[in-house]
Amino acid sequence: MSSAVPQAKSQQTVTMIDNATGKKFEFPVMEGTVGPRVVDIRKFYAETGMFTYDPGFTSTAACESAVTYIDGDKGVLLHRGYSIKELAEKSDFLEVCYLLLHGELPNKPQKTEFVTTITRHTMVHEQILSFFSGFRRDSHPMAVMVGTVGALAAFYHDSLDIDDPKQRELAAHRMIAKVPTIAALAYKYSIGQPFMHPRNDLNFSENFLYMTFGIPSEPYKVNPVLARAMDRIFILHADHEQNASTSTVRLAGSSRANPFACISSGIASLWGRAHGGANEAVLDMLHQIGDKSRIPEFIARSKDKNDTFRLMGFGHRVYKNYDPRAEIMRKTCKEVLDELGIKDDPLLDIAVELEKIALQDPYFIEKKLYPNVDFYSGIILKAMGFPTSMFTVLFAVARTVGWVSQWKEMIEEPTQRIGRPRQLYTGTPERPFLPMDKRK
Ligand code: ACO
C-alpha cells in the first residue's frame, strides 16, 4: 500500500499587512505538482491573533493529497495522474480501485490478486441480513445504507485498529467489496424479493447487477452493454477530490474513529440534494417539467432570485467548464438507450432539450453552469431499471473506494491531527444568568 502523501515544497512566501495595526506578517507558500499554490496559514492565529474565514471552503485547502486532481476551469479530472476519460475507456472499476488505493495501476499478478481478494470479501456476515427486517419496507435505501455500513464495525472487529496497516487494508477491501452487496440487499428488501448472494464467477459490475436484478427462480443473463455501462458509471464516480462527503469522511476519521463509521458518515453527507442526491433530483425535476413546452417556465424559475428552484444536474462548485464525467456519461447514456431500444423516452427528450436551451442561455453561460455528471446518470440508471431512490446508493457504491483511499491517505500522514475548524462568533457576549421571574 502506498504510504503518506509527499510533502509539498515550501519555498516562497506571501506578506500580509494588518491595516488596523500596521503589522506585517509573512507566510510560506506551498506548491503542489500542479494546481494553484497554497498559502500555509497553520501559524496564522499564533502570529496574528486572527482566524481566517471561509465557510464553504471555497479558498481553503484542508489537506495535502496525491489521489485526485481537478482543474475546474479546464474541465480536467485525474486519478493518480490518469485522465478520467482514459480510465473510463481503457480500464475497469476494480483496476481504478487499485489505482486509487495504491497510487499505481496494477500489473497482471497484482490485478489478479486484488480482484480475487475483493471478490472473496463480497459476502456479508449472515447476521447482517437480519438487520434489514428491522427497517420499514418503504425506508429510503440511503437510510438503510447509513445504518448498515456503520454497523459493519460491530461485525469486523479484526479491522478496527487504524494504527495497524494490515487492518486498514482489510477494512478497505471489506468496504469496497461489501458496500455493493449491502446496496443490493437494501433494494431487494424494498421490493420484497429474496436476497441474492454474490457470485464469484462474475466481475464486480456484473455481480452487482445480478444481486440487484437476479431472482433465485431463474438464471440471470448479464447484458454486457449494461454491465459495461454500470462499470463506467462506477469509474466516473469513484473519487472526486475533497468534496463534501470526502471531507466529511476525513473529518470523522481525523478523530481516529473506526473506518466503517467514517464511510457511513460519508454516505450521510452524500445523500443531500446538493451532492449525491442530485441524480435523483434530476429525475424528479424532469418529471415535474413533464413536457418540453414547459422548459422555458422552469428555466425562468431557476433564474428567479425569489424562487428556490434550481436546475438540478447543472452547475458545480469546482467545474466552471463542462464536467468531463458528463461527456462520458452522455455517450454511455446513448449506448444504453440504443441497447435497450429506447427511442422515444419523454424524459430523455426533455433532458436533451433542457440541456440545449440552458447551454445557450446567457444566465447559464455567464455563471458557467454546465451539465454535471448527475444530469445524465439518472437517465441511464432509470433505463437500466433502477428506481430513483437507488441512484444515490449507486453513487455511494462507487465512491466508497474514493472515501477509503482518502481516509487511508489521511491516517498514513505523519502530521495528521484532529480536524477542528474555528468560527467567527456573532452571538451574545458573556452575560449574567437571568432568573425566571426576570425573563420576558
Ligand atoms: N440552477 C440555477 N442557478 C444556479 C444553479 C442551478 N443549478 N447552480 C448555481 N446557480 C447560480 C446561483 O444561484 C448563483 O447565482 P448568483 O451568483 O446570482 O447568486 C451562482 O449560480 C453560483 O451558485 P452557488 O450556489 O454559489 O454555487 P456553489 O458552488 O455553492 O454550488 C452546486 C454548486 C451546489 C452544485 C449548485 O450549482 C447546485 O445547487 N446545482 C444543482 C444541484 C446539483 O446538480 N448538484 C450536483 C453537484 S455534482 C455532484 O455532487 C456529483
Coordinates of C-alpha atoms and ligand atoms in Angstrom, one line a residue:
M1 CA 0.0 0.0 0.0
S2 CA 1.3 3.5 -0.8
S3 CA 2.4 5.4 2.2
A4 CA 1.9 9.0 3.3
V5 CA 1.4 11.8 0.7
P6 CA 4.7 13.5 -0.4
Q7 CA 5.1 16.8 1.4
A8 CA 4.5 19.9 -0.8
K9 CA 7.5 22.2 -1.4
S10 CA 7.5 25.4 0.7
Q11 CA 9.9 28.0 -0.6
Q12 CA 8.1 31.2 -1.5
T13 CA 6.2 33.4 0.9
V14 CA 3.4 36.0 0.9
T15 CA 3.3 39.1 3.0
M16 CA 0.1 40.3 4.7
I17 CA -0.3 43.8 6.3
D18 CA -2.9 44.2 9.0
N19 CA -4.2 47.7 8.2
A20 CA -5.6 48.1 11.7
T21 CA -2.2 47.8 13.4
G22 CA 0.2 48.3 10.5
K23 CA 1.9 45.0 11.4
K24 CA 3.4 42.9 8.7
F25 CA 3.3 39.1 8.6
E26 CA 4.9 36.6 6.3
F27 CA 3.5 33.2 5.5
P28 CA 5.1 30.3 3.5
V29 CA 3.6 29.4 0.1
M30 CA 3.3 25.7 -0.7
E31 CA 3.5 24.3 -4.2
G32 CA 1.9 21.1 -5.3
T33 CA 2.8 19.2 -8.5
V34 CA 0.0 21.0 -10.5
G35 CA -2.8 23.4 -9.5
P36 CA -2.9 26.7 -7.5
R37 CA -0.2 27.5 -4.9
V38 CA -1.4 27.4 -1.3
V39 CA -0.6 29.8 1.5
D40 CA 0.4 27.9 4.6
I41 CA -1.6 29.6 7.4
R42 CA -1.1 27.0 10.1
K43 CA 0.6 29.6 12.2
F44 CA -1.8 32.4 11.2
Y45 CA -3.6 32.5 14.5
A46 CA -0.4 32.2 16.6
E47 CA 1.2 35.0 14.7
T48 CA -1.7 37.4 14.0
G49 CA -4.3 36.6 16.7
M50 CA -6.9 36.3 13.9
F51 CA -8.7 33.4 12.2
T52 CA -9.4 33.1 8.5
Y53 CA -13.0 33.0 7.4
D54 CA -14.1 30.6 4.6
P55 CA -17.3 28.9 5.5
G56 CA -17.9 27.0 2.2
F57 CA -14.1 26.2 1.9
T58 CA -14.0 28.0 -1.5
S59 CA -10.4 29.1 -1.0
T60 CA -9.2 26.6 1.6
A61 CA -7.1 23.5 1.1
A62 CA -7.9 21.4 4.1
C63 CA -5.2 18.7 3.4
E64 CA -2.4 17.6 1.2
S65 CA -3.4 14.8 -1.2
A66 CA -1.9 12.8 -4.0
V67 CA -5.1 10.9 -5.0
T68 CA -7.2 13.0 -7.3
Y69 CA -6.7 16.3 -9.2
I70 CA -9.3 18.6 -10.7
D71 CA -8.8 21.6 -12.8
G72 CA -12.4 23.0 -12.8
D73 CA -11.6 25.8 -15.4
K74 CA -10.3 23.4 -17.9
G75 CA -12.7 20.5 -17.1
V76 CA -9.9 18.1 -16.1
L77 CA -10.2 15.2 -13.7
L78 CA -7.2 13.0 -13.0
H79 CA -6.9 9.9 -10.7
R80 CA -3.3 9.4 -9.7
G81 CA -2.4 11.4 -12.8
Y82 CA -4.6 9.4 -15.3
S83 CA -7.4 11.2 -17.0
I84 CA -10.9 10.1 -16.2
K85 CA -11.6 9.7 -20.0
E86 CA -8.8 7.2 -20.5
L87 CA -9.7 5.3 -17.3
A88 CA -13.4 5.1 -18.4
E89 CA -12.5 3.9 -21.8
K90 CA -9.5 1.6 -21.1
S91 CA -9.8 0.4 -17.6
D92 CA -12.3 -1.2 -15.3
F93 CA -13.7 -0.3 -11.9
L94 CA -11.6 -2.7 -9.8
E95 CA -8.5 -1.6 -11.6
V96 CA -9.4 2.0 -10.8
C97 CA -10.0 1.0 -7.2
Y98 CA -6.5 -0.5 -7.0
L99 CA -5.1 2.7 -8.6
L100 CA -6.8 5.0 -6.1
L101 CA -5.8 2.8 -3.1
H102 CA -2.2 2.1 -4.2
G103 CA -1.2 5.0 -6.4
E104 CA -0.3 2.9 -9.5
L105 CA -2.1 0.8 -12.0
P106 CA -1.7 -2.9 -11.0
N107 CA 0.4 -5.3 -13.1
K108 CA -1.2 -8.6 -14.1
P109 CA -0.4 -10.6 -11.0
Q110 CA -1.3 -7.6 -8.8
K111 CA -4.6 -7.2 -10.5
T112 CA -5.5 -10.9 -10.3
E113 CA -4.7 -10.9 -6.6
F114 CA -6.7 -7.7 -6.0
V115 CA -9.8 -8.9 -7.9
T116 CA -9.7 -12.3 -6.1
T117 CA -9.4 -10.5 -2.7
I118 CA -12.3 -8.2 -3.4
T119 CA -14.4 -11.0 -4.9
R120 CA -13.8 -13.1 -1.8
H121 CA -15.0 -10.3 0.6
T122 CA -18.3 -9.7 -1.1
M123 CA -20.4 -11.7 1.3
V124 CA -21.7 -10.1 4.5
H125 CA -22.0 -11.7 7.9
E126 CA -25.2 -13.7 7.9
Q127 CA -26.5 -11.8 10.9
I128 CA -26.3 -8.6 9.0
L129 CA -29.1 -9.9 6.8
S130 CA -31.4 -9.9 9.9
F131 CA -30.9 -6.1 10.2
F132 CA -33.0 -5.5 7.2
S133 CA -36.2 -6.7 8.6
G134 CA -35.8 -4.0 11.3
F135 CA -36.3 -1.4 8.6
R136 CA -39.7 -0.4 7.2
R137 CA -40.1 -1.7 3.6
D138 CA -40.5 1.9 2.4
S139 CA -37.3 3.1 4.0
H140 CA -35.2 5.2 1.7
P141 CA -32.3 2.9 0.8
M142 CA -29.8 5.6 1.7
A143 CA -31.1 5.4 5.3
V144 CA -30.5 1.7 5.2
M145 CA -27.0 2.3 3.8
V146 CA -26.0 4.8 6.5
G147 CA -27.2 2.4 9.3
T148 CA -25.9 -0.9 7.8
V149 CA -22.4 0.3 6.7
G150 CA -21.9 1.9 10.1
A151 CA -22.9 -1.3 11.7
L152 CA -20.1 -3.3 9.9
A153 CA -17.9 -2.1 12.8
A154 CA -20.0 -4.3 15.1
F155 CA -19.0 -7.4 13.0
Y156 CA -15.5 -7.0 11.7
H157 CA -13.5 -6.4 14.9
D158 CA -10.3 -7.5 13.2
S159 CA -10.2 -4.5 11.0
L160 CA -10.9 -1.7 13.5
D161 CA -7.3 -0.9 14.6
I162 CA -6.5 2.0 12.5
D163 CA -2.8 2.0 13.6
D164 CA -2.3 -1.4 12.0
P165 CA -1.6 -1.1 8.2
K166 CA -2.9 -4.7 7.7
Q167 CA -6.2 -3.9 9.4
R168 CA -6.6 -0.7 7.5
E169 CA -6.1 -2.6 4.3
L170 CA -8.6 -5.3 5.4
A171 CA -11.1 -2.6 6.2
A172 CA -10.6 -1.0 2.8
H173 CA -11.1 -4.3 1.0
R174 CA -14.1 -5.2 3.0
M175 CA -15.8 -1.9 2.3
I176 CA -15.2 -1.9 -1.4
A177 CA -16.5 -5.5 -1.6
K178 CA -19.4 -5.3 0.9
V179 CA -21.0 -1.9 0.2
P180 CA -22.3 -3.2 -3.2
T181 CA -23.8 -6.2 -1.5
I182 CA -25.5 -4.1 1.1
A183 CA -26.8 -1.8 -1.6
A184 CA -28.3 -4.7 -3.5
L185 CA -29.8 -6.1 -0.3
A186 CA -31.4 -2.8 0.5
Y187 CA -33.0 -2.8 -2.9
K188 CA -34.2 -6.4 -2.6
Y189 CA -35.7 -5.7 0.8
S190 CA -37.5 -2.6 -0.5
I191 CA -39.3 -4.6 -3.2
G192 CA -39.8 -7.7 -1.1
Q193 CA -37.7 -10.1 -3.2
P194 CA -35.3 -12.7 -1.7
F195 CA -31.7 -11.6 -1.1
M196 CA -29.3 -12.8 -3.7
H197 CA -25.8 -14.0 -2.5
P198 CA -22.8 -12.7 -4.5
R199 CA -21.5 -14.8 -7.4
N200 CA -17.7 -15.1 -7.6
D201 CA -17.7 -16.1 -11.3
L202 CA -19.0 -12.6 -12.2
N203 CA -17.0 -9.4 -12.3
F204 CA -17.7 -6.6 -9.9
S205 CA -20.4 -4.8 -12.0
E206 CA -21.9 -8.0 -13.4
N207 CA -22.2 -9.3 -9.9
F208 CA -23.8 -6.1 -8.7
L209 CA -26.4 -6.3 -11.5
Y210 CA -27.0 -9.9 -10.6
M211 CA -27.5 -9.3 -6.9
T212 CA -29.9 -6.4 -7.8
F213 CA -31.9 -7.8 -10.6
G214 CA -31.5 -11.5 -10.4
I215 CA -34.0 -13.8 -8.8
P216 CA -33.4 -17.3 -7.4
S217 CA -36.1 -18.9 -9.6
E218 CA -34.4 -18.4 -12.9
P219 CA -30.9 -17.9 -14.3
Y220 CA -29.8 -14.3 -14.7
K221 CA -28.2 -13.4 -18.0
V222 CA -25.9 -10.4 -17.7
N223 CA -26.3 -7.9 -20.6
P224 CA -22.6 -7.0 -21.4
V225 CA -23.5 -3.5 -22.6
L226 CA -25.4 -2.7 -19.4
A227 CA -22.6 -4.3 -17.3
R228 CA -20.0 -2.1 -19.1
A229 CA -22.2 0.9 -18.6
M230 CA -22.6 0.1 -14.8
D231 CA -18.8 -0.3 -14.6
R232 CA -18.2 3.1 -16.3
I233 CA -20.7 4.8 -14.0
F234 CA -18.8 3.4 -11.1
I235 CA -15.5 4.6 -12.5
L236 CA -16.9 8.1 -13.1
H237 CA -18.0 8.4 -9.5
A238 CA -15.0 6.7 -7.9
D239 CA -13.4 9.7 -6.4
H240 CA -13.6 13.5 -6.7
E241 CA -11.1 15.2 -4.5
Q242 CA -12.2 17.0 -1.3
N243 CA -15.9 17.2 -2.0
A244 CA -18.5 17.4 0.9
S245 CA -18.7 13.6 1.6
T246 CA -15.0 13.0 1.3
S247 CA -14.3 15.9 3.6
T248 CA -16.9 14.5 6.0
V249 CA -15.1 11.2 5.9
R250 CA -11.7 12.9 6.6
L251 CA -13.1 15.0 9.4
A252 CA -14.8 12.0 11.0
G253 CA -11.6 9.9 10.6
S254 CA -9.4 12.7 12.0
S255 CA -10.7 11.9 15.5
R256 CA -9.5 8.4 14.8
A257 CA -13.0 6.9 14.5
N258 CA -13.2 3.4 13.0
P259 CA -13.2 3.2 9.2
F260 CA -16.7 1.8 8.9
A261 CA -18.2 4.7 10.9
C262 CA -16.2 7.2 8.8
I263 CA -17.6 5.8 5.5
S264 CA -21.1 5.7 6.9
S265 CA -20.7 9.5 7.7
G266 CA -19.6 10.0 4.0
I267 CA -22.8 8.2 2.9
A268 CA -24.9 10.5 5.1
S269 CA -23.3 13.6 3.5
L270 CA -23.6 12.2 0.0
W271 CA -27.4 11.8 0.5
G272 CA -28.0 15.6 0.2
R273 CA -29.6 17.0 -2.9
A274 CA -26.7 19.5 -3.5
H275 CA -24.3 16.5 -3.7
G276 CA -25.0 12.8 -4.5
G277 CA -28.8 13.3 -4.1
A278 CA -28.7 15.4 -7.3
N279 CA -29.1 12.5 -9.7
E280 CA -32.4 11.6 -8.0
A281 CA -33.4 15.3 -8.0
V282 CA -32.7 15.5 -11.8
L283 CA -35.3 12.8 -12.5
D284 CA -37.8 14.4 -10.1
M285 CA -37.3 17.6 -11.9
L286 CA -37.7 16.1 -15.4
H287 CA -41.0 14.5 -14.2
Q288 CA -42.0 17.9 -12.7
I289 CA -41.3 19.6 -16.0
G290 CA -43.4 16.9 -17.7
D291 CA -43.3 18.4 -21.2
K292 CA -40.8 20.2 -23.4
S293 CA -43.2 23.1 -23.8
R294 CA -42.8 23.8 -20.0
I295 CA -39.0 24.1 -20.2
P296 CA -38.8 27.9 -20.5
E297 CA -41.0 28.2 -17.4
F298 CA -38.6 26.1 -15.4
I299 CA -35.5 27.9 -16.8
A300 CA -37.1 31.2 -15.8
R301 CA -37.8 29.9 -12.3
S302 CA -34.2 28.7 -11.9
K303 CA -33.0 32.3 -12.7
D304 CA -35.5 33.9 -10.3
K305 CA -33.8 35.0 -7.1
N306 CA -37.1 34.8 -5.2
D307 CA -37.6 31.2 -6.2
T308 CA -35.6 28.4 -4.5
F309 CA -35.8 26.2 -7.6
R310 CA -32.5 25.3 -9.4
L311 CA -31.9 23.3 -12.5
M312 CA -30.8 20.0 -11.0
G313 CA -27.8 18.5 -12.7
F314 CA -26.4 21.9 -13.6
G315 CA -23.5 23.8 -12.0
H316 CA -20.6 22.6 -9.9
R317 CA -18.5 24.1 -7.2
V318 CA -15.3 23.3 -9.0
Y319 CA -16.1 22.8 -12.7
K320 CA -16.6 26.1 -14.4
N321 CA -16.5 24.2 -17.7
Y322 CA -18.1 21.0 -19.0
D323 CA -17.8 18.3 -16.3
P324 CA -15.5 15.8 -18.0
R325 CA -17.5 13.0 -16.5
A326 CA -20.8 14.4 -18.0
E327 CA -19.3 14.0 -21.5
I328 CA -18.6 10.3 -21.0
M329 CA -21.9 9.8 -19.3
R330 CA -23.7 11.4 -22.2
K331 CA -22.1 8.8 -24.5
T332 CA -22.8 5.9 -22.2
C333 CA -26.4 7.1 -22.0
K334 CA -26.8 6.8 -25.7
E335 CA -25.2 3.3 -25.7
V336 CA -27.6 2.1 -23.0
L337 CA -30.7 3.6 -24.6
D338 CA -29.7 2.1 -28.0
E339 CA -29.1 -1.3 -26.5
L340 CA -32.5 -1.3 -24.7
G341 CA -34.2 0.0 -27.9
I342 CA -35.5 3.1 -26.0
K343 CA -36.0 5.7 -28.8
D344 CA -38.8 7.9 -27.6
D345 CA -38.2 8.4 -23.9
P346 CA -40.2 11.6 -22.9
L347 CA -37.9 12.3 -20.0
L348 CA -34.8 12.0 -22.2
D349 CA -36.4 14.3 -24.8
I350 CA -36.9 16.9 -22.1
A351 CA -33.4 16.4 -20.8
V352 CA -31.8 16.9 -24.3
E353 CA -33.9 20.0 -24.9
L354 CA -33.3 21.4 -21.5
E355 CA -29.5 20.9 -22.0
K356 CA -29.7 22.6 -25.4
I357 CA -31.6 25.6 -24.1
A358 CA -29.6 26.0 -20.9
L359 CA -26.3 25.9 -22.8
Q360 CA -27.4 28.8 -25.0
D361 CA -28.9 30.9 -22.2
P362 CA -26.8 34.0 -21.2
Y363 CA -27.5 33.3 -17.5
F364 CA -26.0 29.8 -17.6
I365 CA -23.2 30.9 -19.9
E366 CA -22.3 33.9 -17.7
K367 CA -22.4 31.8 -14.5
K368 CA -20.6 28.9 -16.2
L369 CA -23.3 26.5 -15.3
Y370 CA -22.8 23.3 -17.3
P371 CA -24.4 19.9 -17.0
N372 CA -22.7 17.9 -14.3
V373 CA -22.2 14.1 -14.1
D374 CA -25.6 13.7 -12.5
F375 CA -27.5 15.2 -15.3
Y376 CA -27.2 12.0 -17.4
S377 CA -26.6 9.3 -14.8
G378 CA -30.2 9.4 -13.7
I379 CA -31.5 8.8 -17.2
I380 CA -29.2 5.9 -17.7
L381 CA -30.0 4.3 -14.4
K382 CA -33.7 4.7 -15.0
A383 CA -33.4 3.0 -18.3
M384 CA -31.4 0.2 -16.7
G385 CA -34.4 -0.4 -14.3
F386 CA -33.1 1.2 -11.1
P387 CA -35.8 3.2 -9.1
T388 CA -34.8 6.8 -8.4
S389 CA -34.3 6.0 -4.7
M390 CA -31.4 3.8 -5.7
F391 CA -29.5 6.4 -7.7
T392 CA -27.6 7.9 -4.8
V393 CA -27.0 4.4 -3.4
L394 CA -25.1 3.6 -6.6
F395 CA -23.1 6.7 -6.2
A396 CA -22.2 5.6 -2.7
V397 CA -21.1 2.1 -4.0
A398 CA -18.7 3.8 -6.5
R399 CA -17.5 6.5 -4.1
T400 CA -16.6 4.1 -1.3
V401 CA -13.2 3.5 -2.8
G402 CA -12.6 7.2 -3.0
W403 CA -13.6 7.7 0.6
V404 CA -11.5 4.7 1.7
S405 CA -8.4 5.9 -0.3
Q406 CA -8.6 9.4 1.1
W407 CA -9.2 8.1 4.6
K408 CA -6.1 5.9 4.4
E409 CA -4.1 8.7 3.0
M410 CA -5.0 10.9 5.9
I411 CA -4.4 8.2 8.6
E412 CA -1.0 7.5 7.0
E413 CA 0.1 11.1 7.0
P414 CA 2.6 11.5 9.9
T415 CA 1.5 15.1 10.8
Q416 CA -2.2 14.1 10.9
R417 CA -4.2 15.9 13.6
I418 CA -7.9 16.1 14.6
G419 CA -9.8 18.4 12.3
R420 CA -11.1 21.3 14.3
P421 CA -12.3 24.4 12.5
R422 CA -12.7 27.7 14.3
Q423 CA -15.5 30.2 13.9
L424 CA -16.5 33.9 13.7
Y425 CA -18.7 34.2 16.8
T426 CA -21.6 36.6 16.4
G427 CA -23.7 35.5 19.4
T428 CA -24.2 37.4 22.7
P429 CA -21.0 38.1 24.7
E430 CA -20.9 36.8 28.3
R431 CA -23.9 38.0 30.4
P432 CA -25.3 37.1 33.9
F433 CA -27.8 34.3 34.2
L434 CA -31.4 35.6 34.0
P435 CA -33.7 34.3 36.8
M436 CA -37.1 33.0 35.7
D437 CA -39.0 36.0 37.2
K438 CA -36.9 38.4 35.1
R439 CA -37.4 36.7 31.8
K440 CA -39.9 38.1 29.2
Ligands
ACO1 N1 -29.6 26.5 -11.5 C1 -29.7 27.8 -11.5 N2 -28.8 28.7 -10.9 C2 -27.7 28.1 -10.4 C3 -27.5 26.7 -10.3 C4 -28.5 25.9 -10.9 N3 -28.4 24.6 -10.9 N4 -26.4 26.4 -9.7 C5 -25.9 27.6 -9.3 N5 -26.7 28.6 -9.8 C6 -26.4 30.1 -9.6 C7 -26.7 30.5 -8.2 O1 -28.0 31.0 -8.0 C8 -25.6 31.6 -8.0 O2 -26.2 32.8 -8.6 P1 -25.7 34.2 -8.0 O3 -24.3 34.4 -8.2 O4 -26.5 35.2 -8.8 O5 -26.1 34.2 -6.6 C9 -24.5 31.2 -8.9 O6 -25.0 30.3 -9.9 C10 -23.4 30.4 -8.1 O7 -24.0 29.4 -7.3 P2 -23.6 28.9 -5.9 O8 -24.7 28.2 -5.2 O9 -22.9 30.0 -5.2 O10 -22.5 27.8 -6.3 P3 -22.0 26.6 -5.4 O11 -20.6 26.4 -5.9 O12 -22.1 27.0 -4.0 O13 -22.9 25.4 -5.7 C11 -23.9 23.5 -6.6 C12 -22.7 24.4 -6.5 C13 -24.4 23.1 -5.2 C14 -23.6 22.2 -7.4 C15 -25.0 24.2 -7.4 O14 -24.6 24.6 -8.7 C16 -26.3 23.5 -7.4 O15 -27.1 23.6 -6.5 N6 -26.6 22.7 -8.5 C17 -27.8 21.9 -8.6 C18 -27.6 20.6 -7.8 C19 -26.6 19.7 -8.5 O16 -26.7 19.4 -9.7 N7 -25.7 19.1 -7.7 C20 -24.7 18.1 -8.1 C21 -23.4 18.6 -7.9 S1 -22.2 17.4 -8.7 C22 -22.1 16.2 -7.5 O17 -22.2 16.3 -6.4 C23 -21.7 14.9 -8.1

